mmCIF file of C-alpha atoms and ligand atoms in Angstrom:
data_model
loop_
_atom_site.group_PDB
_atom_site.id
_atom_site.type_symbol
_atom_site.label_atom_id
_atom_site.label_comp_id
_atom_site.label_asym_id
_atom_site.label_seq_id
_atom_site.Cartn_x
_atom_site.Cartn_y
_atom_site.Cartn_z
ATOM 1 C CA MET A 300 114.092 129.085 104.210
ATOM 2 C CA LEU A 301 110.199 130.608 105.813
ATOM 3 C CA ALA A 302 110.968 129.601 109.450
ATOM 4 C CA LEU A 303 107.121 127.734 109.362
ATOM 5 C CA GLY A 304 108.910 125.600 107.009
ATOM 6 C CA LYS A 305 110.816 124.353 109.965
ATOM 7 C CA LEU A 306 106.967 123.019 111.865
ATOM 8 C CA LEU A 307 109.339 119.385 112.987
ATOM 9 C CA GLU A 308 111.315 121.440 114.594
ATOM 10 C CA LEU A 309 109.794 123.923 116.844
ATOM 11 C CA THR A 310 106.531 121.111 117.769
ATOM 12 C CA LEU A 311 109.905 118.611 118.619
ATOM 13 C CA ALA A 312 111.094 122.034 119.975
ATOM 14 C CA GLY A 313 107.827 122.168 122.431
ATOM 15 C CA HIS A 314 108.464 126.368 120.696
ATOM 16 C CA GLU A 315 105.826 128.218 119.834
ATOM 17 C CA PRO A 316 107.126 130.562 116.388
ATOM 18 C CA ALA A 317 107.466 134.230 116.720
ATOM 19 C CA ALA A 318 105.970 135.275 113.335
ATOM 20 C CA LYS A 319 103.003 133.562 112.476
ATOM 21 C CA ILE A 320 101.958 134.073 109.209
ATOM 22 C CA GLN A 321 105.053 134.127 106.187
ATOM 23 C CA LEU A 322 104.432 134.874 102.540
ATOM 24 C CA THR A 323 107.027 133.124 100.270
ATOM 25 C CA PRO A 324 108.799 134.958 97.065
ATOM 26 C CA GLU A 325 106.119 133.560 95.326
ATOM 27 C CA GLY A 326 102.773 134.627 97.171
ATOM 28 C CA THR A 327 102.020 131.394 99.122
ATOM 29 C CA ARG A 328 100.939 132.523 102.981
ATOM 30 C CA VAL A 329 102.457 130.303 105.402
ATOM 31 C CA ARG A 330 100.313 129.990 108.802
ATOM 32 C CA TRP A 331 100.851 128.792 111.949
ATOM 33 C CA LEU A 332 98.018 127.897 113.435
ATOM 34 C CA ALA A 333 98.132 126.136 116.949
ATOM 35 C CA GLU A 334 101.191 123.321 117.998
ATOM 36 C CA GLY A 335 101.836 121.020 115.526
ATOM 37 C CA ALA A 336 99.390 122.913 112.759
ATOM 38 C CA VAL A 337 100.524 125.428 109.411
ATOM 39 C CA GLU A 338 98.510 126.127 106.608
ATOM 40 C CA ILE A 339 99.561 127.143 103.566
ATOM 41 C CA THR A 340 97.236 129.588 100.859
ATOM 42 C CA PRO A 341 98.259 129.945 97.108
ATOM 43 C CA PRO A 342 97.999 133.216 95.521
ATOM 44 C CA ALA A 343 93.962 133.547 94.573
ATOM 45 C CA ALA A 344 95.242 132.886 90.920
ATOM 46 C CA ARG A 345 96.540 130.080 91.204
ATOM 47 C CA ASP A 346 93.959 128.346 93.747
ATOM 48 C CA ASN A 347 92.072 125.187 92.239
ATOM 49 C CA GLY A 348 89.630 124.650 94.509
ATOM 50 C CA GLN A 349 91.510 121.456 96.870
ATOM 51 C CA ASP A 350 91.215 121.064 100.209
ATOM 52 C CA LEU A 351 94.078 119.179 101.598
ATOM 53 C CA LEU A 352 94.588 118.083 104.833
ATOM 54 C CA LEU A 353 97.925 115.634 105.813
ATOM 55 C CA SER A 354 98.237 115.065 108.902
ATOM 56 C CA ALA A 355 101.607 112.312 110.784
ATOM 57 C CA GLY A 356 102.350 111.812 114.876
ATOM 58 C CA ILE A 357 98.461 110.495 115.681
ATOM 59 C CA HIS A 358 101.117 107.642 117.042
ATOM 60 C CA GLY A 359 103.481 109.587 118.161
ATOM 61 C CA ASN A 360 106.050 106.541 117.429
ATOM 62 C CA GLU A 361 105.341 106.490 113.899
ATOM 63 C CA THR A 362 108.231 109.117 112.642
ATOM 64 C CA ALA A 363 108.223 108.071 108.697
ATOM 65 C CA PRO A 364 105.206 109.981 108.115
ATOM 66 C CA ILE A 365 106.223 112.976 109.999
ATOM 67 C CA GLU A 366 109.829 113.308 108.530
ATOM 68 C CA LEU A 367 107.893 113.445 105.111
ATOM 69 C CA LEU A 368 105.303 115.272 105.635
ATOM 70 C CA ASP A 369 108.406 117.425 107.527
ATOM 71 C CA ARG A 370 109.814 117.822 103.886
ATOM 72 C CA LEU A 371 106.434 118.379 101.922
ATOM 73 C CA LEU A 372 106.789 121.363 103.934
ATOM 74 C CA GLN A 373 110.474 122.394 103.755
ATOM 75 C CA ALA A 374 109.960 122.192 99.722
ATOM 76 C CA ILE A 375 107.078 124.375 100.143
ATOM 77 C CA ALA A 376 108.991 126.757 102.643
ATOM 78 C CA ARG A 377 111.880 126.526 99.824
ATOM 79 C CA ASN A 378 109.411 128.073 97.016
ATOM 80 C CA GLN A 379 111.219 124.504 95.958
ATOM 81 C CA LEU A 380 107.131 123.271 96.129
ATOM 82 C CA GLN A 381 104.555 125.812 94.719
ATOM 83 C CA PRO A 382 101.482 125.025 95.819
ATOM 84 C CA CYS A 383 98.039 124.520 93.731
ATOM 85 C CA ALA A 384 95.610 123.317 96.943
ATOM 86 C CA ARG A 385 95.378 124.532 100.481
ATOM 87 C CA ILE A 386 96.758 122.818 102.905
ATOM 88 C CA LEU A 387 96.434 122.213 106.557
ATOM 89 C CA PHE A 388 99.652 120.064 108.134
ATOM 90 C CA LEU A 389 98.565 118.545 111.633
ATOM 91 C CA LEU A 390 100.910 116.603 114.026
ATOM 92 C CA GLY A 391 99.358 114.751 115.310
ATOM 93 C CA ASN A 392 100.068 114.564 119.272
ATOM 94 C CA PRO A 393 102.769 115.542 119.934
ATOM 95 C CA ALA A 394 103.873 115.228 123.643
ATOM 96 C CA ALA A 395 103.293 111.602 122.268
ATOM 97 C CA MET A 396 106.218 112.620 119.646
ATOM 98 C CA ARG A 397 108.676 113.687 122.034
ATOM 99 C CA ARG A 398 108.699 111.216 124.119
ATOM 100 C CA GLY A 399 108.748 108.140 120.393
ATOM 101 C CA GLU A 400 105.797 106.922 122.119
ATOM 102 C CA ARG A 401 102.277 106.415 120.902
ATOM 103 C CA TYR A 402 100.486 108.358 123.706
ATOM 104 C CA VAL A 403 100.673 110.002 126.166
ATOM 105 C CA GLU A 404 97.663 108.159 128.073
ATOM 106 C CA GLN A 405 95.589 107.102 126.026
ATOM 107 C CA ASP A 406 94.989 106.113 121.809
ATOM 108 C CA ILE A 407 94.262 109.784 120.760
ATOM 109 C CA ASN A 408 92.702 107.733 117.215
ATOM 110 C CA ARG A 409 89.932 105.900 119.738
ATOM 111 C CA LEU A 410 89.025 109.731 121.036
ATOM 112 C CA PHE A 411 87.772 111.341 117.354
ATOM 113 C CA ASN A 412 83.470 111.540 115.862
ATOM 114 C CA GLY A 413 83.241 113.825 119.916
ATOM 115 C CA ARG A 414 84.888 110.863 122.090
ATOM 116 C CA HIS A 415 86.734 113.034 123.765
ATOM 117 C CA ASP A 416 84.012 114.738 125.196
ATOM 118 C CA GLN A 417 83.238 111.122 127.819
ATOM 119 C CA HIS A 418 87.937 111.107 128.831
ATOM 120 C CA SER A 419 90.699 113.662 130.728
ATOM 121 C CA GLY A 420 94.093 114.012 130.090
ATOM 122 C CA PRO A 421 96.492 115.206 126.753
ATOM 123 C CA GLU A 422 94.728 113.079 124.550
ATOM 124 C CA ALA A 423 91.466 113.988 124.559
ATOM 125 C CA LEU A 424 91.942 117.352 124.682
ATOM 126 C CA ARG A 425 94.172 116.943 122.130
ATOM 127 C CA ALA A 426 91.659 115.458 119.870
ATOM 128 C CA CYS A 427 89.136 117.398 120.268
ATOM 129 C CA GLU A 428 92.045 120.707 119.833
ATOM 130 C CA LEU A 429 92.084 118.566 115.904
ATOM 131 C CA GLU A 430 88.728 118.046 115.335
ATOM 132 C CA HIS A 431 88.766 121.560 115.174
ATOM 133 C CA LEU A 432 91.771 122.544 113.444
ATOM 134 C CA ALA A 433 89.742 120.290 110.592
ATOM 135 C CA ALA A 434 86.260 121.580 110.471
ATOM 136 C CA ALA A 435 87.249 125.162 110.669
ATOM 137 C CA PHE A 436 90.120 124.337 107.423
ATOM 138 C CA PHE A 437 87.435 122.593 105.619
ATOM 139 C CA SER A 438 84.786 124.611 105.949
ATOM 140 C CA LYS A 439 84.992 126.855 102.898
ATOM 141 C CA PRO A 440 81.893 126.008 100.765
ATOM 142 C CA GLU A 441 82.359 124.110 96.650
ATOM 143 C CA ARG A 442 85.794 122.635 97.437
ATOM 144 C CA THR A 443 87.563 119.699 97.018
ATOM 145 C CA ARG A 444 88.067 118.128 100.294
ATOM 146 C CA LEU A 445 90.555 115.229 100.543
ATOM 147 C CA HIS A 446 92.281 114.555 104.342
ATOM 148 C CA TYR A 447 95.825 111.094 104.190
ATOM 149 C CA ASP A 448 95.946 110.837 107.976
ATOM 150 C CA LEU A 449 99.739 108.651 108.222
ATOM 151 C CA HIS A 450 100.619 106.232 109.928
ATOM 152 C CA THR A 451 103.332 103.108 109.981
ATOM 153 C CA ALA A 452 101.925 100.232 112.199
ATOM 154 C CA ILE A 453 103.295 98.264 114.782
ATOM 155 C CA ARG A 454 104.838 95.082 112.774
ATOM 156 C CA ALA A 455 105.246 94.209 109.375
ATOM 157 C CA SER A 456 103.010 93.126 107.011
ATOM 158 C CA LYS A 457 102.294 90.760 104.242
ATOM 159 C CA VAL A 458 101.623 93.941 101.864
ATOM 160 C CA GLU A 459 103.563 96.737 103.299
ATOM 161 C CA GLN A 460 101.607 100.086 102.607
ATOM 162 C CA PHE A 461 98.086 99.681 102.294
ATOM 163 C CA ALA A 462 94.854 102.139 103.398
ATOM 164 C CA LEU A 463 92.213 101.627 105.692
ATOM 165 C CA TYR A 464 88.827 103.899 104.224
ATOM 166 C CA PRO A 465 86.349 105.403 106.784
ATOM 167 C CA PHE A 466 82.837 104.055 106.231
ATOM 168 C CA GLN A 467 78.791 105.741 105.888
ATOM 169 C CA GLU A 468 75.978 104.340 105.094
ATOM 170 C CA GLY A 469 74.343 104.970 102.125
ATOM 171 C CA ARG A 470 78.146 106.434 100.607
ATOM 172 C CA PRO A 471 79.893 105.066 97.454
ATOM 173 C CA ARG A 472 83.688 104.403 97.572
ATOM 174 C CA SER A 473 85.555 107.485 95.712
ATOM 175 C CA ARG A 474 86.750 105.483 92.332
ATOM 176 C CA ARG A 475 89.037 108.037 91.301
ATOM 177 C CA GLU A 476 90.489 108.446 95.110
ATOM 178 C CA LEU A 477 91.190 104.737 94.836
ATOM 179 C CA ALA A 478 92.851 104.692 91.318
ATOM 180 C CA ARG A 479 94.840 107.903 92.980
ATOM 181 C CA LEU A 480 96.376 105.978 95.876
ATOM 182 C CA SER A 481 97.310 103.482 94.090
ATOM 183 C CA VAL A 482 99.341 105.122 91.989
ATOM 184 C CA ALA A 483 100.866 106.393 94.818
ATOM 185 C CA GLY A 484 102.033 102.953 95.459
ATOM 186 C CA ILE A 485 99.445 101.818 97.807
ATOM 187 C CA GLU A 486 98.284 98.012 97.433
ATOM 188 C CA ALA A 487 95.544 96.788 99.169
ATOM 189 C CA VAL A 488 92.154 98.547 100.705
ATOM 190 C CA LEU A 489 89.927 97.989 103.682
ATOM 191 C CA LEU A 490 87.342 98.525 103.507
ATOM 192 C CA HIS A 491 85.097 99.846 107.303
ATOM 193 C CA ASN A 492 81.477 98.872 107.383
ATOM 194 C CA LYS A 493 80.530 100.634 110.323
ATOM 195 C CA SER A 494 81.256 104.153 112.182
ATOM 196 C CA SER A 495 84.833 104.509 114.116
ATOM 197 C CA VAL A 496 86.252 106.899 116.160
ATOM 198 C CA THR A 497 90.112 107.593 114.076
ATOM 199 C CA PHE A 498 90.691 110.513 112.553
ATOM 200 C CA SER A 499 90.000 109.081 109.335
ATOM 201 C CA ALA A 500 86.405 108.627 110.211
ATOM 202 C CA TYR A 501 85.565 111.776 111.040
ATOM 203 C CA THR A 502 86.765 113.760 108.801
ATOM 204 C CA TYR A 503 84.574 111.748 106.352
ATOM 205 C CA THR A 504 81.606 111.661 108.324
ATOM 206 C CA GLN A 505 81.985 114.827 109.524
ATOM 207 C CA LEU A 506 83.310 117.008 107.212
ATOM 208 C CA GLY A 507 82.724 114.902 104.274
ATOM 209 C CA ALA A 508 86.093 115.212 102.754
ATOM 210 C CA GLU A 509 87.051 111.774 101.429
ATOM 211 C CA ALA A 510 89.506 110.718 103.828
ATOM 212 C CA PHE A 511 91.600 107.574 104.962
ATOM 213 C CA THR A 512 94.038 106.280 106.573
ATOM 214 C CA LEU A 513 97.494 105.093 105.644
ATOM 215 C CA GLU A 514 99.467 102.632 106.703
ATOM 216 C CA LEU A 515 102.849 103.100 105.654
ATOM 217 C CA GLY A 516 105.353 100.416 106.744
ATOM 218 C CA LYS A 517 106.502 99.809 109.868
ATOM 219 C CA ALA A 518 106.932 102.271 113.229
ATOM 220 C CA ARG A 519 110.275 102.872 114.065
ATOM 221 C CA PRO A 520 112.723 105.695 115.520
ATOM 222 C CA PHE A 521 113.441 108.808 114.072
ATOM 223 C CA GLY A 522 116.117 109.165 111.318
ATOM 224 C CA GLN A 523 115.393 104.641 110.881
ATOM 225 C CA ASN A 524 113.186 105.130 108.431
ATOM 226 C CA ALA A 525 115.719 104.087 105.017
ATOM 227 C CA LEU A 526 113.751 100.978 104.922
ATOM 228 C CA VAL A 527 110.197 102.400 104.544
ATOM 229 C CA ASN A 528 110.052 103.655 100.105
ATOM 230 C CA LEU A 529 107.886 106.041 100.105
ATOM 231 C CA ASP A 530 108.621 107.236 97.259
ATOM 232 C CA ARG A 531 106.425 107.181 94.983
ATOM 233 C CA LEU A 532 103.343 108.424 97.928
ATOM 234 C CA GLU A 533 106.084 111.521 97.729
ATOM 235 C CA LEU A 534 105.735 111.457 95.098
ATOM 236 C CA HIS A 535 101.543 112.032 94.092
ATOM 237 C CA MET A 536 101.220 114.135 97.412
ATOM 238 C CA GLN A 537 104.322 117.389 95.507
ATOM 239 C CA ALA A 538 101.739 116.202 92.246
ATOM 240 C CA LEU A 539 98.730 116.823 94.491
ATOM 241 C CA ILE A 540 100.091 119.679 96.448
ATOM 242 C CA GLU A 541 101.256 120.969 92.670
ATOM 243 C CA GLY A 542 97.954 120.659 91.268
ATOM 244 C CA ARG A 543 99.333 118.264 88.560
ATOM 245 C CA GLU A 544 98.324 114.408 88.190
ATOM 246 C CA LEU A 545 100.580 111.608 87.789
ATOM 247 C CA GLU A 546 98.340 110.089 85.645
ATOM 248 C CA ALA A 547 95.624 111.493 83.618
ATOM 249 C CA ALA A 548 92.615 111.319 85.470
ATOM 250 C CA SER A 549 92.908 107.377 85.719
ATOM 251 C CA ASP A 550 89.918 105.423 87.495
ATOM 252 C CA ASP A 551 92.121 102.401 86.924
ATOM 253 C CA LEU A 552 92.562 100.750 90.024
ATOM 254 C CA GLY A 553 95.534 99.630 88.754
ATOM 255 C CA GLU A 554 96.974 95.908 91.737
ATOM 256 C CA LEU A 555 94.609 97.366 93.767
ATOM 257 C CA LYS A 556 93.877 95.071 96.185
ATOM 258 C CA LEU A 557 89.993 95.250 97.984
ATOM 259 C CA PHE A 558 89.008 93.913 100.970
ATOM 260 C CA ALA A 559 86.221 94.498 103.895
ATOM 261 C CA VAL A 560 86.584 93.853 107.303
ATOM 262 C CA ALA A 561 84.914 90.489 108.467
ATOM 263 C CA ARG A 562 84.552 91.431 112.351
ATOM 264 C CA GLU A 563 86.644 93.693 114.963
ATOM 265 C CA VAL A 564 87.737 91.449 117.535
ATOM 266 C CA ILE A 565 87.673 93.508 120.876
ATOM 267 C CA LYS A 566 89.196 92.911 123.854
ATOM 268 C CA HIS A 567 86.883 92.787 126.741
ATOM 269 C CA SER A 568 88.828 91.368 129.901
ATOM 270 C CA ASP A 569 91.913 90.168 131.581
ATOM 271 C CA ALA A 570 91.623 87.061 129.546
ATOM 272 C CA PHE A 571 91.761 88.307 126.445
ATOM 273 C CA GLN A 572 93.801 85.788 124.902
ATOM 274 C CA LEU A 573 95.302 85.604 120.957
ATOM 275 C CA HIS A 574 96.401 82.679 119.907
ATOM 276 C CA LEU A 575 98.579 83.646 117.314
ATOM 277 C CA PRO A 576 102.999 83.638 117.181
ATOM 278 C CA ALA A 577 104.350 87.551 118.729
ATOM 279 C CA ASP A 578 106.217 88.007 114.986
ATOM 280 C CA ILE A 579 102.838 87.837 112.683
ATOM 281 C CA GLU A 580 103.108 89.229 110.332
ATOM 282 C CA ASN A 581 100.088 91.875 108.898
ATOM 283 C CA PHE A 582 97.298 90.336 106.548
ATOM 284 C CA SER A 583 98.268 86.622 107.893
ATOM 285 C CA GLU A 584 96.246 84.307 106.868
ATOM 286 C CA LEU A 585 94.059 82.382 109.077
ATOM 287 C CA PRO A 586 92.992 78.201 108.023
ATOM 288 C CA VAL A 587 89.045 78.075 109.075
ATOM 289 C CA GLY A 588 88.347 76.539 112.091
ATOM 290 C CA TYR A 589 91.175 78.740 113.809
ATOM 291 C CA LEU A 590 90.960 79.496 117.468
ATOM 292 C CA LEU A 591 92.022 82.625 116.974
ATOM 293 C CA ALA A 592 91.376 84.085 120.447
ATOM 294 C CA GLU A 593 89.488 83.421 123.902
ATOM 295 C CA ASP A 594 87.452 85.339 126.323
ATOM 296 C CA LEU A 595 86.027 85.841 129.814
ATOM 297 C CA SER A 596 82.678 83.914 130.031
ATOM 298 C CA ASP A 597 83.790 81.144 127.189
ATOM 299 C CA THR A 598 84.034 84.192 124.324
ATOM 300 C CA ARG A 599 85.941 82.180 121.374
ATOM 301 C CA TRP A 600 86.436 83.290 117.747
ATOM 302 C CA VAL A 601 86.801 80.679 115.640
ATOM 303 C CA ILE A 602 87.388 81.418 111.922
ATOM 304 C CA ASP A 603 84.875 80.950 109.792
ATOM 305 C CA GLU A 604 84.935 81.890 106.109
ATOM 306 C CA PRO A 605 87.910 80.912 103.718
ATOM 307 C CA GLY A 606 90.502 83.436 103.064
ATOM 308 C CA THR A 607 90.447 85.899 106.529
ATOM 309 C CA ARG A 608 93.287 87.348 107.143
ATOM 310 C CA ILE A 609 94.171 89.350 110.075
ATOM 311 C CA ILE A 610 95.337 92.530 110.595
ATOM 312 C CA PHE A 611 96.796 95.053 113.376
ATOM 313 C CA PRO A 612 96.614 91.516 116.016
ATOM 314 C CA ASN A 613 97.691 93.795 119.675
ATOM 315 C CA PRO A 614 96.731 91.513 122.960
ATOM 316 C CA LYS A 615 97.968 94.742 125.110
ATOM 317 C CA VAL A 616 95.173 97.205 123.392
ATOM 318 C CA LYS A 617 92.732 98.864 126.395
ATOM 319 C CA ASN A 618 89.831 96.623 127.612
ATOM 320 C CA GLY A 619 86.956 97.523 125.447
ATOM 321 C CA LEU A 620 89.556 98.133 122.355
ATOM 322 C CA ARG A 621 89.918 96.851 119.303
ATOM 323 C CA ALA A 622 92.457 93.682 119.232
ATOM 324 C CA GLY A 623 92.400 93.185 115.504
ATOM 325 C CA ILE A 624 90.150 93.407 112.701
ATOM 326 C CA LEU A 625 89.393 90.199 110.393
ATOM 327 C CA ILE A 626 89.493 91.183 106.505
ATOM 328 C CA VAL A 627 88.816 88.824 103.449
ATOM 329 C CA PRO A 628 88.210 90.590 100.205
ATOM 330 C CA ALA A 629 85.598 92.728 98.921
ATOM 331 C CA GLU A 630 83.013 91.245 96.776
ATOM 332 C CA ASP A 631 80.847 93.829 94.657
ATOM 333 C CA VAL A 632 82.324 97.729 95.851
ATOM 334 C CA GLN A 633 79.405 99.969 95.400
ATOM 335 C CA LEU A 634 81.846 102.954 93.845
ATOM 336 C CA ALA A 635 81.433 106.298 93.042
HETATM 337 O O1 LIG B 1488 99.964 98.586 113.951
HETATM 338 C C1 LIG B 1488 98.922 98.816 114.828
HETATM 339 O O2 LIG B 1488 98.443 97.728 115.861
HETATM 340 C C2 LIG B 1488 98.619 99.725 114.303
HETATM 341 C C3 LIG B 1488 98.109 100.813 113.691
HETATM 342 C C4 LIG B 1488 97.318 101.155 113.701
HETATM 343 O O3 LIG B 1488 98.142 102.343 114.321
HETATM 344 N N1 LIG B 1488 96.851 101.190 112.638
HETATM 345 C C5 LIG B 1488 95.469 102.917 112.420
HETATM 346 C C6 LIG B 1488 93.897 102.731 111.940
HETATM 347 C C7 LIG B 1488 93.100 103.330 111.826
HETATM 348 C C8 LIG B 1488 92.194 102.678 111.384
HETATM 349 O O4 LIG B 1488 91.370 101.741 111.098
HETATM 350 O O5 LIG B 1488 91.634 103.552 110.166
HETATM 351 C C9 LIG B 1488 94.749 102.172 113.986
HETATM 352 O O6 LIG B 1488 95.212 101.332 114.428
HETATM 353 O O7 LIG B 1488 94.591 103.538 114.513
HETATM 354 ZN ZN1 ZN B 1489 99.393 105.233 114.095
#
């Protein structure tokens, strides 16, 4: 195997590879760009015009997706997968991965879309570097741009594998990309309704990529991910890399459920209280009239829409950040 196929090993050891560029026997070029960053370029004769950014480890303790990207890159470096797409593999927050923690000083997935300019510290620097790497990768004209930012969630979920689709004013969601996610085993997609500061929001709004945050089960340490079944997603990603479609270019969304954001619950102060059991699962339904949270100045969050569900409830986030998202089934979604 080419040494650059060991990106995860190099990154966890904090090592820089001696050789920065290597070629497979089939002529695929593997290039190390920066810590946790490797670019794959297929031979010109095989290039199908697809640019694919695959990122994981934006949160350092979300290991199942990191292991998935490691398997894909190793397969390329062993010449077992022959890419037709250009690919950028990014391991988002190496310092946090080495500690096995979500972040070192602050959540890097709140520092994109330029937000890193207002902060200092390792995550702000890394968010800036990731933006530059993504922008350079997606700078070639007339190519198709797709970004999957792979995560796992802090808590268990009634819907195990789901995606979050960023928002841009006036831009319809892509039926084809939703159909692809359905084939890949994603059960639900949450449609954001405002611009955000996550990595996928940056590549979607600033770089014109189709972009998704994928949530792939519950976060566990390295080597303990046997319970997370990513087989369908892995087959889909292998097919994307090799320029194959698993199901002939279908626009069928299958069983995929679409949800819209009703409200984001923002924690404003240390007085914030979330009235939910500690072990509540993502996508749990909350009854109308339920007092969900309270904060300073008599702020109260009461459920007012039937069918409301909660995802990512977390009273421990820093003040000013999102402590949960209330979602409802989406209606009249504009698809192109
Ligand atoms: O499990 C949790 O509470 C958080 C899971 C997580 O990290 N989710 C992402 C979603 C990003 C998005 O909205 O696209 C995040 O919060 O960064
Ligand atoms: Zn995450």
